Structures are given as structure tokens and as C-alpha cells.
Amino acid sequence: MAKKSPLAEKLDEVRDRIAKACAKAKRDVSEVTLIAVTKTAAPEQIREILQLGVGDLGESRVQVLQQRAVQVNEFYARQKAHDGENLPAKLRWHMIGHLQRNKVKPILPLVSVIHSIDSLRLAEEIDQHAAKANKKVPVLMQVNASEESSKFGVAVGASVHLAEQIDSMENVQLIGLMTMAPLEGGDEAARRTFLRTREIFEEMKWHKIGGTGLKHLSMGMSNDFETAIEEGATMIRVGTLLFGGKVADEEMSEE
Ligand SMILES: *Cc1c(COP(=O)(O)O)cnc(C)c1O
């Protein structure tokens, strides 16, 4: 057999670690979806990870998502047409970064899930455009569960009420919550953040917000995805561990 590429090896490692974390938490691996975050990926790495069977791709920058989705979707369709046996059955783009209202319209046709709903006005904007397009858009509400002032996301105390308002919209389907661990504080702080988010999720369920569609906790990145899985994550967002590299400063501030 040919030697595996560095990306194929990394993906094996990540899948192995997901399996171990699931076993430790007594969860089935099928409950956890790996989203490959393309922020630091080169275009050929994105094509490669698709061919390795990863069909969920995440981007945090609107413009990059627009460019990449067009190119990658074309590649996917072409591969699928002939020799696409290793390709995932579906290709889904996840918008995971801060979203401004004026960017909703252009990205709506490209994304399958929006993880970063952090205000009523943003949800309303999505609802309006989704209605015009005659579709129902799956969204997650981003909770600032670590309560860092610099982070995007809904304050913990406001989250259940906002979730209820979002849930009442016709063309938006609230499927769960997204959160990010604080930069500081290591594993312990990450665990507290994830646990907090899960508590809000349970409270929403108790109030029947989202109905049976409320299923997802999008939490955990390269440094903390195992902890997130232990705390109930159903979607993990992994970038640098797979693709290497660093996000340039100016790209970070653009988010
Ligand atoms: C960049 C990013 C990730 C991926 O982070 P890594 O540490 O590279 O795995 C996940 N989620 C969001 C919202 C991001 O912006």
C-alpha cells in the first residue's frame, strides 16, 4: 500500500482519538460529527480530506467560505460523476464564525448549517431570506458560556429566552447550541464551559424549545475536542490539528 499522506495520518489520529473519547464517555461514535475547519487549509488539502471521506467542512470567514464553497462544490460534483467511491455521500458547509446581517443573503445558498446565531436581529434576517428562498435553515445559537467579554455569543442569562424567540420563527430551525472554550484556563475551564452549555441545552429541552429537532451541541476544537465529547458534543470543529498552520492575525481580526 502507498504511504499515507500527512493529512491522511492526521485524520486517522483524530478519528482514533474521537473513538477513544466516545468509548470513555460510553457514547457511540456515530453521535459525533467531525467538522473539518478549513481556516488554515490549502485548497488541495480540502480536496484531499473530501476524498478521505470527510463531508462536513467549516469556515469562519464569509468571503473565504463563498470562494471555497464554489470551487470545492464543483470539484465534488466532478469527482462524484466518475470515480467517487471514497467521497462522502454529502458535502455540507458549516458557517462557524461571526456573521454580519448584510452577509446573510450571499451565504445562505451555500451553507447547510449556521452555528453562530448570536442575536435576535441576525436570526430575523436569516428567517426573512430563508422565507424568500422557500427553505428552512438549520441553525445553532452561539452561547458565550465562558462569559469572556471579548467573545461573541449570547450571554448565559439571556440564552433560553432568545432560543425561545428563535424557535418561533417559521424559516429557521433551531437544532442546538454552539460554544467556544476560553483561550486561557486549560482543560478545566474548557470543561466548565462545555458543561454550562449542556445545562442550557437541557433547560431548553425541558421547556420543549426546538422540539425533537433540538439535538446538537457544537463544541470542541483541536485543543479540547475530547473534553467536549465527554461533555456531550455532537459536532466538533477541528482545524489546525488536521491541516497544520496558523491563522494570520489579520484574518483573525476579520472574523
Ligand atoms: C478556527 C475555528 C475552529 C477551529 O479551531 P482549531 O483550534 O484550529 O481546531 C473552530 N471553531 C471556530 C468557531 C473557529 O473559528
mmCIF file of C-alpha atoms and ligand atoms in Angstrom:
data_model
loop_
_atom_site.group_PDB
_atom_site.id
_atom_site.type_symbol
_atom_site.label_atom_id
_atom_site.label_comp_id
_atom_site.label_asym_id
_atom_site.label_seq_id
_atom_site.Cartn_x
_atom_site.Cartn_y
_atom_site.Cartn_z
ATOM 1 C CA MET A 1 0.000 0.000 0.000
ATOM 2 C CA ALA A 2 1.140 3.508 -0.744
ATOM 3 C CA LYS A 3 2.466 5.542 2.138
ATOM 4 C CA LYS A 4 -0.184 7.693 3.734
ATOM 5 C CA SER A 5 -0.077 11.425 3.278
ATOM 6 C CA PRO A 6 0.443 13.626 6.358
ATOM 7 C CA LEU A 7 -3.211 14.687 6.207
ATOM 8 C CA ALA A 8 -4.430 11.085 5.989
ATOM 9 C CA GLU A 9 -2.321 10.238 9.040
ATOM 10 C CA LYS A 10 -3.627 13.207 10.982
ATOM 11 C CA LEU A 11 -7.187 12.274 10.106
ATOM 12 C CA ASP A 12 -6.574 8.710 11.318
ATOM 13 C CA GLU A 13 -5.211 10.112 14.555
ATOM 14 C CA VAL A 14 -8.181 12.432 15.060
ATOM 15 C CA ARG A 15 -10.687 9.657 14.282
ATOM 16 C CA ASP A 16 -8.874 7.373 16.686
ATOM 17 C CA ARG A 17 -8.972 9.979 19.445
ATOM 18 C CA ILE A 18 -12.680 10.602 18.790
ATOM 19 C CA ALA A 19 -13.329 6.864 19.127
ATOM 20 C CA LYS A 20 -11.378 6.692 22.393
ATOM 21 C CA ALA A 21 -13.155 9.730 23.843
ATOM 22 C CA CYS A 22 -16.520 8.213 22.868
ATOM 23 C CA ALA A 23 -15.597 4.898 24.470
ATOM 24 C CA LYS A 24 -14.568 6.680 27.667
ATOM 25 C CA ALA A 25 -17.861 8.588 27.726
ATOM 26 C CA LYS A 26 -19.844 5.446 26.797
ATOM 27 C CA ARG A 27 -21.148 7.094 23.678
ATOM 28 C CA ASP A 28 -21.442 5.747 20.149
ATOM 29 C CA VAL A 29 -19.001 7.271 17.631
ATOM 30 C CA SER A 30 -21.904 7.829 15.260
ATOM 31 C CA GLU A 31 -23.151 10.521 17.669
ATOM 32 C CA VAL A 32 -20.178 12.767 16.926
ATOM 33 C CA THR A 33 -19.686 14.545 13.602
ATOM 34 C CA LEU A 34 -16.237 15.800 12.731
ATOM 35 C CA ILE A 35 -16.310 19.171 11.017
ATOM 36 C CA ALA A 36 -13.022 19.932 9.277
ATOM 37 C CA VAL A 37 -12.378 23.653 9.705
ATOM 38 C CA THR A 38 -10.705 24.969 6.582
ATOM 39 C CA LYS A 39 -9.363 28.221 8.051
ATOM 40 C CA THR A 40 -5.726 27.147 7.682
ATOM 41 C CA ALA A 41 -6.188 24.582 4.923
ATOM 42 C CA ALA A 42 -4.721 24.875 1.441
ATOM 43 C CA PRO A 43 -7.189 24.199 -1.405
ATOM 44 C CA GLU A 44 -5.546 20.854 -2.209
ATOM 45 C CA GLN A 45 -5.905 19.787 1.431
ATOM 46 C CA ILE A 46 -9.627 20.460 1.276
ATOM 47 C CA ARG A 47 -9.937 18.316 -1.848
ATOM 48 C CA GLU A 48 -7.906 15.598 -0.168
ATOM 49 C CA ILE A 49 -9.952 15.487 3.025
ATOM 50 C CA LEU A 50 -13.102 15.166 0.936
ATOM 51 C CA GLN A 51 -11.559 12.194 -0.819
ATOM 52 C CA LEU A 52 -10.755 10.756 2.598
ATOM 53 C CA GLY A 53 -14.477 10.752 3.339
ATOM 54 C CA VAL A 54 -14.976 13.931 5.383
ATOM 55 C CA GLY A 55 -18.061 15.710 4.071
ATOM 56 C CA ASP A 56 -18.578 18.342 6.753
ATOM 57 C CA LEU A 57 -16.488 21.449 6.205
ATOM 58 C CA GLY A 58 -16.475 24.540 8.398
ATOM 59 C CA GLU A 59 -15.381 28.109 7.681
ATOM 60 C CA SER A 60 -15.466 31.173 9.875
ATOM 61 C CA ARG A 61 -14.926 33.878 7.247
ATOM 62 C CA VAL A 62 -17.757 34.755 4.897
ATOM 63 C CA GLN A 63 -15.689 35.722 1.875
ATOM 64 C CA VAL A 64 -13.437 32.708 2.098
ATOM 65 C CA LEU A 65 -16.438 30.449 2.509
ATOM 66 C CA GLN A 66 -18.023 31.924 -0.603
ATOM 67 C CA GLN A 67 -14.923 31.415 -2.741
ATOM 68 C CA ARG A 68 -14.111 27.979 -1.410
ATOM 69 C CA ALA A 69 -17.613 26.586 -1.457
ATOM 70 C CA VAL A 70 -17.941 27.368 -5.164
ATOM 71 C CA GLN A 71 -14.623 25.708 -6.032
ATOM 72 C CA VAL A 72 -14.937 22.738 -3.708
ATOM 73 C CA ASN A 73 -18.560 22.027 -4.645
ATOM 74 C CA GLU A 74 -17.547 21.943 -8.287
ATOM 75 C CA PHE A 75 -14.701 19.546 -7.540
ATOM 76 C CA TYR A 76 -17.042 17.350 -5.502
ATOM 77 C CA ALA A 77 -19.647 17.202 -8.268
ATOM 78 C CA ARG A 78 -16.980 16.347 -10.845
ATOM 79 C CA GLN A 79 -15.457 13.573 -8.721
ATOM 80 C CA LYS A 80 -18.855 12.213 -7.865
ATOM 81 C CA ALA A 81 -19.684 11.940 -11.549
ATOM 82 C CA HIS A 82 -16.987 9.380 -12.211
ATOM 83 C CA ASP A 83 -14.688 7.774 -9.675
ATOM 84 C CA GLY A 84 -16.097 8.998 -6.400
ATOM 85 C CA GLU A 85 -16.253 5.876 -4.282
ATOM 86 C CA ASN A 86 -14.449 7.308 -1.254
ATOM 87 C CA LEU A 87 -16.295 10.583 -1.378
ATOM 88 C CA PRO A 88 -18.752 11.299 1.425
ATOM 89 C CA ALA A 89 -22.408 10.898 0.464
ATOM 90 C CA LYS A 90 -22.979 14.583 1.151
ATOM 91 C CA LEU A 91 -20.922 17.754 1.223
ATOM 92 C CA ARG A 92 -22.056 20.269 3.814
ATOM 93 C CA TRP A 93 -20.635 23.693 4.579
ATOM 94 C CA HIS A 94 -20.955 24.946 8.141
ATOM 95 C CA MET A 95 -20.719 28.659 8.849
ATOM 96 C CA ILE A 96 -18.983 28.788 12.225
ATOM 97 C CA GLY A 97 -17.751 32.369 12.526
ATOM 98 C CA HIS A 98 -19.337 35.659 13.424
ATOM 99 C CA LEU A 99 -21.923 36.589 10.803
ATOM 100 C CA GLN A 100 -22.965 40.117 9.955
ATOM 101 C CA ARG A 101 -26.525 40.654 8.840
ATOM 102 C CA ASN A 102 -25.559 42.052 5.452
ATOM 103 C CA LYS A 103 -23.700 38.790 4.692
ATOM 104 C CA VAL A 104 -26.665 36.526 5.270
ATOM 105 C CA LYS A 105 -28.098 36.756 1.768
ATOM 106 C CA PRO A 106 -24.927 35.791 -0.142
ATOM 107 C CA ILE A 107 -24.032 32.824 2.030
ATOM 108 C CA LEU A 108 -27.478 31.354 2.510
ATOM 109 C CA PRO A 109 -27.452 29.349 -0.731
ATOM 110 C CA LEU A 110 -24.048 27.892 0.169
ATOM 111 C CA VAL A 111 -24.356 26.750 3.772
ATOM 112 C CA SER A 112 -26.118 23.768 5.312
ATOM 113 C CA VAL A 113 -25.884 24.873 8.947
ATOM 114 C CA ILE A 114 -25.158 28.210 10.620
ATOM 115 C CA HIS A 115 -23.542 27.762 14.047
ATOM 116 C CA SER A 116 -23.138 31.376 15.055
ATOM 117 C CA ILE A 117 -26.530 32.933 15.749
ATOM 118 C CA ASP A 118 -25.836 35.473 18.464
ATOM 119 C CA SER A 119 -28.703 37.966 18.219
ATOM 120 C CA LEU A 120 -32.398 38.199 17.519
ATOM 121 C CA ARG A 121 -31.784 40.530 14.588
ATOM 122 C CA LEU A 122 -29.432 38.086 12.919
ATOM 123 C CA ALA A 123 -31.958 35.266 13.339
ATOM 124 C CA GLU A 124 -34.692 37.519 11.884
ATOM 125 C CA GLU A 125 -32.524 38.362 8.891
ATOM 126 C CA ILE A 126 -31.924 34.662 8.218
ATOM 127 C CA ASP A 127 -35.626 33.933 8.652
ATOM 128 C CA GLN A 128 -36.571 36.581 6.084
ATOM 129 C CA HIS A 129 -34.103 35.455 3.435
ATOM 130 C CA ALA A 130 -34.898 31.792 4.046
ATOM 131 C CA ALA A 131 -38.591 32.547 3.546
ATOM 132 C CA LYS A 132 -37.865 34.170 0.181
ATOM 133 C CA ALA A 133 -35.817 31.140 -0.814
ATOM 134 C CA ASN A 134 -38.618 28.930 0.450
ATOM 135 C CA LYS A 135 -36.451 26.954 2.826
ATOM 136 C CA LYS A 136 -35.910 26.240 6.483
ATOM 137 C CA VAL A 137 -32.357 26.845 7.644
ATOM 138 C CA PRO A 138 -30.863 24.742 10.456
ATOM 139 C CA VAL A 139 -29.095 26.977 12.968
ATOM 140 C CA LEU A 140 -27.302 26.764 16.271
ATOM 141 C CA MET A 141 -27.291 29.549 18.797
ATOM 142 C CA GLN A 142 -23.826 30.550 19.966
ATOM 143 C CA VAL A 143 -23.608 30.850 23.737
ATOM 144 C CA ASN A 144 -20.872 32.800 25.465
ATOM 145 C CA ALA A 145 -20.723 30.181 28.189
ATOM 146 C CA SER A 146 -17.267 31.201 29.369
ATOM 147 C CA GLU A 147 -18.575 34.752 29.844
ATOM 148 C CA GLU A 148 -15.457 36.365 28.421
ATOM 149 C CA SER A 149 -16.303 39.903 27.419
ATOM 150 C CA SER A 150 -14.306 39.672 24.175
ATOM 151 C CA LYS A 151 -16.216 36.709 22.779
ATOM 152 C CA PHE A 152 -19.194 36.628 20.501
ATOM 153 C CA GLY A 153 -22.210 34.730 21.657
ATOM 154 C CA VAL A 154 -25.334 35.186 23.698
ATOM 155 C CA ALA A 155 -24.946 35.799 27.428
ATOM 156 C CA VAL A 156 -25.820 32.772 29.531
ATOM 157 C CA GLY A 157 -28.654 34.576 31.296
ATOM 158 C CA ALA A 158 -30.308 35.636 28.041
ATOM 159 C CA SER A 159 -29.903 32.392 26.135
ATOM 160 C CA VAL A 160 -33.046 30.418 26.986
ATOM 161 C CA HIS A 161 -35.310 33.362 26.245
ATOM 162 C CA LEU A 162 -33.577 34.133 22.948
ATOM 163 C CA ALA A 163 -33.713 30.454 21.990
ATOM 164 C CA GLU A 164 -37.458 30.560 22.509
ATOM 165 C CA GLN A 165 -37.785 33.558 20.204
ATOM 166 C CA ILE A 166 -35.647 31.956 17.510
ATOM 167 C CA ASP A 167 -37.663 28.772 17.811
ATOM 168 C CA SER A 168 -40.842 30.663 16.974
ATOM 169 C CA MET A 169 -39.531 31.660 13.534
ATOM 170 C CA GLU A 170 -41.024 29.859 10.544
ATOM 171 C CA ASN A 171 -37.976 29.501 8.344
ATOM 172 C CA VAL A 172 -35.261 28.918 10.915
ATOM 173 C CA GLN A 173 -34.867 25.584 12.631
ATOM 174 C CA LEU A 174 -33.073 25.704 15.939
ATOM 175 C CA ILE A 175 -31.099 22.458 16.173
ATOM 176 C CA GLY A 176 -28.779 23.230 19.081
ATOM 177 C CA LEU A 177 -26.092 25.324 20.698
ATOM 178 C CA MET A 178 -22.531 26.213 19.834
ATOM 179 C CA THR A 179 -19.828 27.405 22.182
ATOM 180 C CA MET A 180 -16.116 28.062 22.371
ATOM 181 C CA ALA A 181 -13.869 27.380 25.351
ATOM 182 C CA PRO A 182 -11.919 30.324 26.743
ATOM 183 C CA LEU A 183 -8.384 30.808 25.450
ATOM 184 C CA GLU A 184 -7.000 30.657 28.970
ATOM 185 C CA GLY A 185 -7.623 28.207 31.764
ATOM 186 C CA GLY A 186 -6.806 24.933 30.050
ATOM 187 C CA ASP A 187 -8.866 21.798 30.189
ATOM 188 C CA GLU A 188 -10.668 22.681 33.391
ATOM 189 C CA ALA A 189 -12.012 25.969 32.046
ATOM 190 C CA ALA A 190 -12.977 24.265 28.788
ATOM 191 C CA ARG A 191 -14.879 21.565 30.660
ATOM 192 C CA ARG A 192 -16.764 24.139 32.736
ATOM 193 C CA THR A 193 -17.749 25.994 29.555
ATOM 194 C CA PHE A 194 -18.992 22.830 27.852
ATOM 195 C CA LEU A 195 -20.876 21.701 30.936
ATOM 196 C CA ARG A 196 -22.541 25.097 31.235
ATOM 197 C CA THR A 197 -23.612 24.915 27.611
ATOM 198 C CA ARG A 198 -25.046 21.462 28.097
ATOM 199 C CA GLU A 199 -27.020 22.689 31.109
ATOM 200 C CA ILE A 200 -28.571 25.440 28.992
ATOM 201 C CA PHE A 201 -29.327 22.826 26.323
ATOM 202 C CA GLU A 202 -31.058 20.628 28.929
ATOM 203 C CA GLU A 203 -33.041 23.588 30.186
ATOM 204 C CA MET A 204 -34.183 24.334 26.633
ATOM 205 C CA LYS A 205 -35.265 20.723 26.229
ATOM 206 C CA TRP A 206 -37.166 20.884 29.464
ATOM 207 C CA HIS A 207 -39.050 23.896 28.075
ATOM 208 C CA LYS A 208 -39.523 21.960 24.800
ATOM 209 C CA ILE A 209 -37.712 24.650 22.836
ATOM 210 C CA GLY A 210 -36.728 23.325 19.418
ATOM 211 C CA GLY A 211 -38.899 20.235 19.874
ATOM 212 C CA THR A 212 -37.439 16.955 18.697
ATOM 213 C CA GLY A 213 -35.157 18.860 16.314
ATOM 214 C CA LEU A 214 -33.040 20.131 19.197
ATOM 215 C CA LYS A 215 -30.165 17.656 19.063
ATOM 216 C CA HIS A 216 -26.825 19.297 18.728
ATOM 217 C CA LEU A 217 -24.012 20.644 20.824
ATOM 218 C CA SER A 218 -21.274 22.091 18.621
ATOM 219 C CA MET A 219 -18.283 22.323 20.904
ATOM 220 C CA GLY A 220 -14.636 21.318 20.975
ATOM 221 C CA MET A 221 -11.741 22.311 18.714
ATOM 222 C CA SER A 222 -8.193 20.987 18.161
ATOM 223 C CA ASN A 223 -7.154 21.518 21.777
ATOM 224 C CA ASP A 224 -10.230 20.377 23.620
ATOM 225 C CA PHE A 225 -12.409 18.112 21.479
ATOM 226 C CA GLU A 226 -12.016 15.073 23.726
ATOM 227 C CA THR A 227 -13.239 17.032 26.734
ATOM 228 C CA ALA A 228 -16.130 18.317 24.612
ATOM 229 C CA ILE A 229 -17.088 14.768 23.615
ATOM 230 C CA GLU A 230 -17.067 13.739 27.269
ATOM 231 C CA GLU A 231 -19.431 16.645 27.963
ATOM 232 C CA GLY A 232 -21.855 15.714 25.199
ATOM 233 C CA ALA A 233 -20.647 17.362 21.967
ATOM 234 C CA THR A 234 -22.325 16.067 18.807
ATOM 235 C CA MET A 235 -20.288 18.243 16.449
ATOM 236 C CA ILE A 236 -16.614 19.030 16.921
ATOM 237 C CA ARG A 237 -14.818 21.667 14.862
ATOM 238 C CA VAL A 238 -11.211 20.747 14.179
ATOM 239 C CA GLY A 239 -8.865 22.875 12.072
ATOM 240 C CA THR A 240 -5.162 23.206 12.864
ATOM 241 C CA LEU A 241 -4.767 19.677 14.212
ATOM 242 C CA LEU A 242 -5.735 18.347 10.773
ATOM 243 C CA PHE A 243 -4.331 20.962 8.441
ATOM 244 C CA GLY A 244 -1.497 22.457 10.479
ATOM 245 C CA GLY A 245 -0.560 26.057 10.103
ATOM 246 C CA LYS A 246 -1.594 29.184 11.840
ATOM 247 C CA VAL A 247 -4.290 31.695 11.123
ATOM 248 C CA ALA A 248 -2.781 35.026 10.208
ATOM 249 C CA ASP A 249 -3.560 37.855 12.637
ATOM 250 C CA GLU A 250 -5.380 39.985 10.127
ATOM 251 C CA GLU A 251 -7.605 37.043 9.237
ATOM 252 C CA MET A 252 -8.455 36.511 12.888
ATOM 253 C CA SER A 253 -9.488 40.111 13.352
ATOM 254 C CA GLU A 254 -11.641 39.945 10.261
ATOM 255 C CA GLU A 255 -13.904 37.389 11.919
HETATM 256 C C1 LIG B 1 -10.929 28.363 13.851
HETATM 257 C C2 LIG B 1 -12.111 27.808 14.496
HETATM 258 C C3 LIG B 1 -12.161 26.463 14.875
HETATM 259 C C4 LIG B 1 -11.017 25.503 14.677
HETATM 260 O O1 LIG B 1 -10.011 25.760 15.605
HETATM 261 P P1 LIG B 1 -8.702 24.847 15.707
HETATM 262 O O2 LIG B 1 -8.134 25.208 17.027
HETATM 263 O O3 LIG B 1 -7.850 25.224 14.570
HETATM 264 O O4 LIG B 1 -9.142 23.440 15.651
HETATM 265 C C5 LIG B 1 -13.327 26.001 15.458
HETATM 266 N N1 LIG B 1 -14.386 26.818 15.679
HETATM 267 C C6 LIG B 1 -14.368 28.114 15.349
HETATM 268 C C7 LIG B 1 -15.575 28.955 15.605
HETATM 269 C C8 LIG B 1 -13.232 28.662 14.749
HETATM 270 O O5 LIG B 1 -13.229 29.955 14.415
#
